[in-house]
Coordinates of C-alpha atoms in Angstrom, one line a residue:
M865 CA 0.7 8.7 -10.4
A866 CA 0.8 7.9 -6.7
V867 CA 2.4 4.9 -5.0
I868 CA 0.6 4.3 -1.7
L869 CA 1.4 1.7 0.9
F870 CA -1.2 0.2 3.3
T871 CA 0.8 -0.7 6.3
N872 CA 0.9 -1.1 10.1
L873 CA 3.3 -3.0 12.3
K874 CA 0.2 -4.5 14.1
G875 CA -1.4 -7.4 12.2
G876 CA -5.1 -8.1 12.0
V877 CA -6.1 -4.5 11.4
A878 CA -7.7 -5.1 7.9
K879 CA -4.7 -3.8 5.8
T880 CA -5.5 -6.3 3.0
T881 CA -9.2 -5.8 3.2
N882 CA -8.9 -2.1 2.8
A883 CA -6.1 -2.3 0.2
I884 CA -8.3 -4.5 -2.0
A885 CA -11.4 -2.5 -1.6
V886 CA -9.7 0.8 -2.3
A887 CA -7.9 -0.7 -5.4
E888 CA -11.2 -2.1 -6.7
C889 CA -13.0 1.2 -6.0
L890 CA -10.4 3.3 -7.8
A891 CA -10.3 1.0 -10.8
S892 CA -14.1 0.8 -11.0
S893 CA -14.2 4.6 -11.3
G894 CA -11.9 4.5 -14.3
K895 CA -8.6 5.1 -12.5
R896 CA -5.9 2.7 -13.9
T897 CA -4.8 1.0 -10.7
L898 CA -2.1 -1.6 -9.9
L899 CA -2.2 -3.5 -6.6
I900 CA 1.2 -5.0 -5.5
D901 CA 0.9 -7.7 -3.0
A902 CA 4.1 -7.5 -0.8
D903 CA 2.7 -9.8 2.0
H904 CA 4.0 -13.4 2.1
Q905 CA 0.5 -14.5 3.1
C906 CA -0.5 -13.7 -0.5
T907 CA -4.1 -13.0 0.5
A908 CA -4.6 -10.1 -1.8
S909 CA -3.3 -12.1 -4.7
E910 CA -5.5 -15.1 -4.0
L911 CA -8.7 -12.9 -3.5
L912 CA -8.1 -10.9 -6.7
L913 CA -6.8 -13.6 -9.0
G914 CA -8.1 -16.9 -7.5
E915 CA -6.3 -19.8 -6.0
Q916 CA -5.5 -21.7 -9.1
A917 CA -4.2 -18.6 -11.0
L918 CA -1.9 -17.8 -8.1
I919 CA -0.5 -21.3 -7.9
E920 CA 0.2 -21.2 -11.6
L921 CA 1.9 -17.8 -11.5
D922 CA 4.0 -19.0 -8.6
R923 CA 5.0 -22.1 -10.6
K924 CA 5.9 -20.0 -13.6
K925 CA 7.9 -17.6 -11.3
R926 CA 5.8 -14.6 -12.2
T927 CA 5.5 -13.0 -8.7
L928 CA 6.9 -10.0 -6.8
H929 CA 9.6 -12.3 -5.4
D930 CA 10.7 -13.3 -8.8
L931 CA 10.6 -9.7 -10.1
L932 CA 12.8 -8.4 -7.3
S933 CA 15.2 -11.3 -7.7
E934 CA 15.6 -10.4 -11.4
M935 CA 16.2 -6.8 -10.4
L936 CA 19.3 -7.9 -8.6
K937 CA 20.9 -8.9 -11.9
P938 CA 23.1 -6.5 -14.1
E939 CA 21.3 -7.6 -17.3
F940 CA 17.8 -6.6 -16.0
E941 CA 15.8 -4.4 -18.4
A942 CA 12.7 -2.4 -18.0
K943 CA 10.8 -4.4 -20.6
Q944 CA 10.8 -7.3 -18.1
F945 CA 8.4 -5.6 -15.7
D946 CA 5.3 -6.4 -17.8
A947 CA 5.8 -10.2 -17.5
Y948 CA 4.9 -10.0 -13.7
V949 CA 1.6 -8.1 -14.1
R950 CA -1.7 -9.9 -14.2
P951 CA -4.4 -7.6 -15.9
S952 CA -8.2 -7.5 -15.4
A953 CA -8.1 -8.6 -11.7
S954 CA -11.1 -9.0 -9.3
N955 CA -14.3 -11.0 -9.5
I956 CA -16.3 -7.9 -10.3
G957 CA -17.7 -8.2 -13.8
G958 CA -15.4 -11.1 -14.5
G959 CA -12.4 -8.8 -14.0
I960 CA -12.0 -5.0 -13.8
E961 CA -10.3 -3.7 -16.9
D962 CA -8.4 -1.0 -15.1
L963 CA -7.2 -3.2 -12.2
S964 CA -3.9 -5.1 -12.5
V965 CA -2.0 -7.2 -9.9
I966 CA 1.6 -8.1 -9.2
P967 CA 1.0 -11.2 -7.0
C968 CA 3.2 -12.3 -4.1
S969 CA 4.7 -15.6 -3.2
V970 CA 5.5 -17.3 0.1
R971 CA 9.1 -17.4 -1.3
I972 CA 9.3 -13.6 -0.7
D973 CA 10.8 -14.4 2.7
D974 CA 13.9 -15.6 0.9
F975 CA 14.5 -12.2 -0.8
Q976 CA 16.6 -11.0 2.1
T977 CA 19.0 -14.0 1.5
N978 CA 18.9 -13.5 -2.3
Y979 CA 19.7 -9.8 -1.8
A980 CA 22.7 -10.7 0.3
K981 CA 23.9 -13.2 -2.2
G982 CA 23.4 -10.8 -5.1
G983 CA 26.4 -8.7 -4.2
H984 CA 28.8 -11.6 -4.5
G985 CA 29.6 -11.0 -8.2
F986 CA 30.5 -7.4 -7.7
H987 CA 33.8 -5.8 -6.8
T988 CA 32.3 -3.9 -3.9
W989 CA 29.0 -3.9 -2.0
Q990 CA 28.5 -0.3 -3.0
D991 CA 28.6 -1.3 -6.7
F992 CA 25.9 -3.8 -6.1
R993 CA 23.7 -1.3 -4.2
K994 CA 24.2 1.2 -7.0
L995 CA 22.8 -1.3 -9.5
F996 CA 19.8 -2.2 -7.4
N997 CA 19.0 1.4 -6.6
A998 CA 19.1 2.2 -10.3
N999 CA 16.7 -0.7 -11.0
R1000 CA 14.5 0.5 -8.2
L1001 CA 14.2 4.0 -9.7
Q1002 CA 13.6 2.3 -13.1
F1003 CA 10.7 0.5 -11.4
R1004 CA 9.3 3.8 -10.2
R1005 CA 9.4 5.3 -13.7
W1006 CA 7.6 2.2 -15.1
L1007 CA 4.9 2.6 -12.5
K1008 CA 3.9 6.0 -13.9
Q1009 CA 1.6 4.3 -16.4
F1010 CA -0.8 3.8 -13.5
A1011 CA -2.9 6.5 -11.8
Y1012 CA -2.6 4.7 -8.5
V1013 CA -0.3 1.9 -7.2
I1014 CA -1.6 0.3 -4.0
V1015 CA 0.9 -1.8 -2.0
D1016 CA -0.4 -4.3 0.5
C1017 CA 2.3 -4.7 3.1
P1018 CA 3.0 -7.3 5.8
P1019 CA 3.0 -6.2 9.5
S1020 CA 6.8 -5.6 9.4
L1021 CA 9.5 -3.5 7.8
S1022 CA 10.8 -6.4 5.7
L1023 CA 13.2 -5.7 2.9
Q1024 CA 10.5 -5.5 0.2
V1025 CA 8.6 -3.0 2.3
K1026 CA 11.7 -0.9 2.7
L1027 CA 12.1 -1.0 -1.1
F1028 CA 8.6 0.4 -1.6
L1029 CA 9.0 3.0 1.2
G1030 CA 11.9 4.3 -0.9
I1031 CA 9.7 5.0 -3.9
A1032 CA 6.3 5.6 -2.3
D1033 CA 4.6 8.9 -2.3
G1034 CA 2.8 8.2 0.9
Y1035 CA 1.3 5.5 3.2
V1036 CA -2.0 4.9 4.8
V1037 CA -2.2 3.1 8.2
P1038 CA -5.3 1.0 8.8
C1039 CA -5.8 0.9 12.5
Q1040 CA -8.3 -0.4 15.0
P1041 CA -9.3 2.1 17.6
N1042 CA -7.5 0.3 20.4
R1043 CA -4.2 0.6 22.3
L1044 CA -2.3 -2.2 20.5
S1045 CA -3.1 -1.0 17.0
I1046 CA -2.2 2.6 17.8
R1047 CA 1.1 1.4 19.3
G1048 CA 1.8 -0.4 16.0
L1049 CA 1.0 2.8 14.1
L1050 CA 3.3 5.0 16.2
W1051 CA 6.2 2.5 16.1
L1052 CA 5.8 2.4 12.3
S1053 CA 5.9 6.2 12.0
D1054 CA 8.8 6.4 14.3
R1055 CA 10.9 3.9 12.4
I1056 CA 10.1 5.4 9.0
H1057 CA 11.2 8.8 10.4
N1058 CA 14.4 7.3 11.8
Y1059 CA 15.2 5.6 8.5
R1060 CA 14.8 9.0 6.9
Y1061 CA 12.4 7.9 4.2
K1062 CA 10.9 10.9 2.3
T1063 CA 7.4 9.4 2.1
V1064 CA 4.7 10.9 4.2
C1065 CA 1.8 9.4 6.1
L1066 CA -1.5 10.2 4.3
G1067 CA -3.5 9.4 7.4
T1068 CA -4.9 6.9 9.9
L1069 CA -7.8 4.8 8.6
W1070 CA -10.0 3.6 11.5
S1071 CA -11.0 0.1 10.6
M1072 CA -13.0 -2.7 12.2
C1073 CA -14.8 -0.1 14.3
R1074 CA -17.6 -1.3 16.6
G1075 CA -20.3 1.4 16.9
N1076 CA -21.5 0.2 20.3
D1077 CA -18.0 0.0 21.8
R1078 CA -17.4 2.9 24.1
M1079 CA -13.6 2.6 23.9
H1080 CA -13.7 2.7 20.1
K1081 CA -16.0 5.8 20.1
A1082 CA -13.8 7.5 22.7
I1083 CA -10.6 7.0 20.7
I1084 CA -12.1 8.1 17.4
E1085 CA -13.7 11.2 18.9
G1086 CA -10.5 12.0 20.9
A1087 CA -8.3 11.8 17.8
A1088 CA -10.8 14.0 15.9
N1089 CA -10.7 16.6 18.7
N1090 CA -6.9 16.5 19.0
H1091 CA -6.8 15.0 22.5
A1092 CA -3.4 15.3 24.1
Q1093 CA -2.8 11.5 24.3
L1094 CA -3.7 11.1 20.6
R1095 CA -2.0 14.2 19.1
D1096 CA 0.9 12.2 17.6
L1097 CA -1.5 10.2 15.3
P1098 CA -1.4 11.1 11.6
T1099 CA -4.6 12.9 10.8
P1100 CA -7.4 10.3 10.6
F1101 CA -9.7 9.9 7.6
E1102 CA -13.1 11.3 8.3
T1103 CA -14.7 8.1 7.0
T1104 CA -14.3 5.0 9.2
V1105 CA -14.7 1.4 8.2
P1106 CA -17.1 -0.6 10.5
L1107 CA -16.7 -4.2 11.6
A1108 CA -19.3 -5.7 9.4
A1109 CA -20.1 -9.1 8.0
N1110 CA -20.8 -7.7 4.6
I1111 CA -17.3 -6.3 4.2
A1112 CA -15.8 -9.6 5.3
H1113 CA -18.1 -11.6 3.0
A1114 CA -17.2 -9.4 0.0
G1115 CA -13.6 -10.4 0.5
E1116 CA -14.3 -14.1 0.5
L1117 CA -13.1 -16.2 -2.5
T1118 CA -16.3 -17.5 -4.2
D1119 CA -17.6 -18.2 -7.7
R1120 CA -19.9 -15.2 -7.4
Q1121 CA -19.2 -12.5 -10.0
P1122 CA -21.0 -9.3 -9.0
K1123 CA -21.5 -6.8 -11.8
T1124 CA -20.4 -3.7 -10.0
F1125 CA -18.4 -2.5 -7.0
R1126 CA -21.5 -1.7 -5.0
A1127 CA -23.0 -5.1 -5.9
K1128 CA -20.0 -6.7 -4.3
Y1129 CA -19.8 -4.6 -1.2
G1130 CA -23.4 -3.5 -0.8
T1131 CA -24.7 0.0 -1.2
E1132 CA -23.9 1.2 2.3
F1133 CA -20.3 -0.2 2.4
G1134 CA -19.7 0.6 -1.2
R1135 CA -20.4 4.2 -0.4
I1136 CA -18.0 4.1 2.6
Y1137 CA -15.1 3.0 0.4
E1138 CA -16.1 5.6 -2.3
Q1139 CA -15.9 8.3 0.4
I1140 CA -12.5 7.0 1.6
C1141 CA -11.2 7.0 -2.0
E1142 CA -12.4 10.6 -2.4
E1143 CA -10.5 11.6 0.8
L1144 CA -7.5 9.7 -0.4
M1145 CA -7.4 11.4 -3.8
E1146 CA -7.8 14.8 -2.1
R1147 CA -4.8 14.1 0.2
V1148 CA -2.7 12.9 -2.7
E1149 CA -3.6 16.0 -4.7
A1150 CA -2.7 18.2 -1.8
L1151 CA 0.6 16.5 -1.4
E1152 CA 1.4 16.8 -5.1
S1153 CA 0.5 20.5 -5.0
E1154 CA 2.8 21.1 -2.1
R1155 CA 5.7 19.3 -3.7
A1156 CA 5.1 21.2 -7.0
E1157 CA 5.4 24.5 -5.2
K1158 CA 8.6 23.4 -3.5
R1159 CA 10.1 22.4 -6.9
R1160 CA 9.3 25.8 -8.3
G1161 CA 11.1 27.3 -5.3
R1162 CA 8.0 29.1 -4.2
P1163 CA 6.7 29.3 -0.6
V1164 CA 3.6 27.2 -0.1
T1165 CA 0.6 29.5 -0.3
K1166 CA -1.9 29.8 2.5
V1167 CA -4.4 27.8 0.6
A1168 CA -1.9 25.1 -0.4
A1169 CA -0.6 24.9 3.2
S1170 CA -4.0 24.5 4.7
V1171 CA -4.8 21.6 2.3
A1172 CA -1.3 20.0 2.7
S1173 CA -1.7 20.1 6.5
V1174 CA -4.3 17.4 6.1
V1175 CA -1.6 14.8 5.3
T1176 CA 0.9 15.6 8.0
A1177 CA 1.0 14.4 11.6
R1178 CA -0.2 17.0 14.1
P1179 CA 2.4 18.6 16.3

């Protein structure tokens, strides 16, 4: 099981588009996948479940906001997690059997306030935090039923994002090859490091790339060649996501029900996301191998070290 965040402090870099496509691709290949929508815009929820379903789930209080609010209570039990999961998500084939969603709500912005209020019934703030941290770890154990958990994050380090950073195996940073997007990436990595989260960056995912844009090409090539000004970037994925109408149209909410993943995204762009998923799985496997070696108290072998280096930021 791997919990992977799609995040960047810069908005408009296709975090949601990539999170949805990767989740649909993994699930279509038979990997049991859960997408958690942690963004108050609820775009991933609406695109995977439909507007009416999202409205109904919000009315019934079956969203991430409601789940986190319940986790603040002493009487919370693990069996409650299932009530917030919507199975067979996506419009592919009328719903992908191996894809589930925990939808978000615009009310998620109130979670910071609810968290602050949650400690009022405890003798000390430390007692409250101990309870919530125990429920957070319980959440992590419950997630092990899925092969992959993809978390679509807002462009901020909001409280729910910090919660997932605390249980994540790694994070992917979708990034346009331009100065502002790269700045958002570097600020994010710096803050995660300063907060001392143990999660690692699985790589930079170049998105919305324009093939005829000289600046885009120069940045992508410079990062690949370890240019001095781009050395601090987490190792980019070899596969890049172009700025293409087909990808944007695939994410639109319509009554169309394509039979397969490639039917939805088109052969060319479907293949792009399949390659990204292959790279992602390789990086996760390398990370797991490295951690397994450390748990055994063994030095990382030359082979494991060379593979594990793929998921670390270059010096």
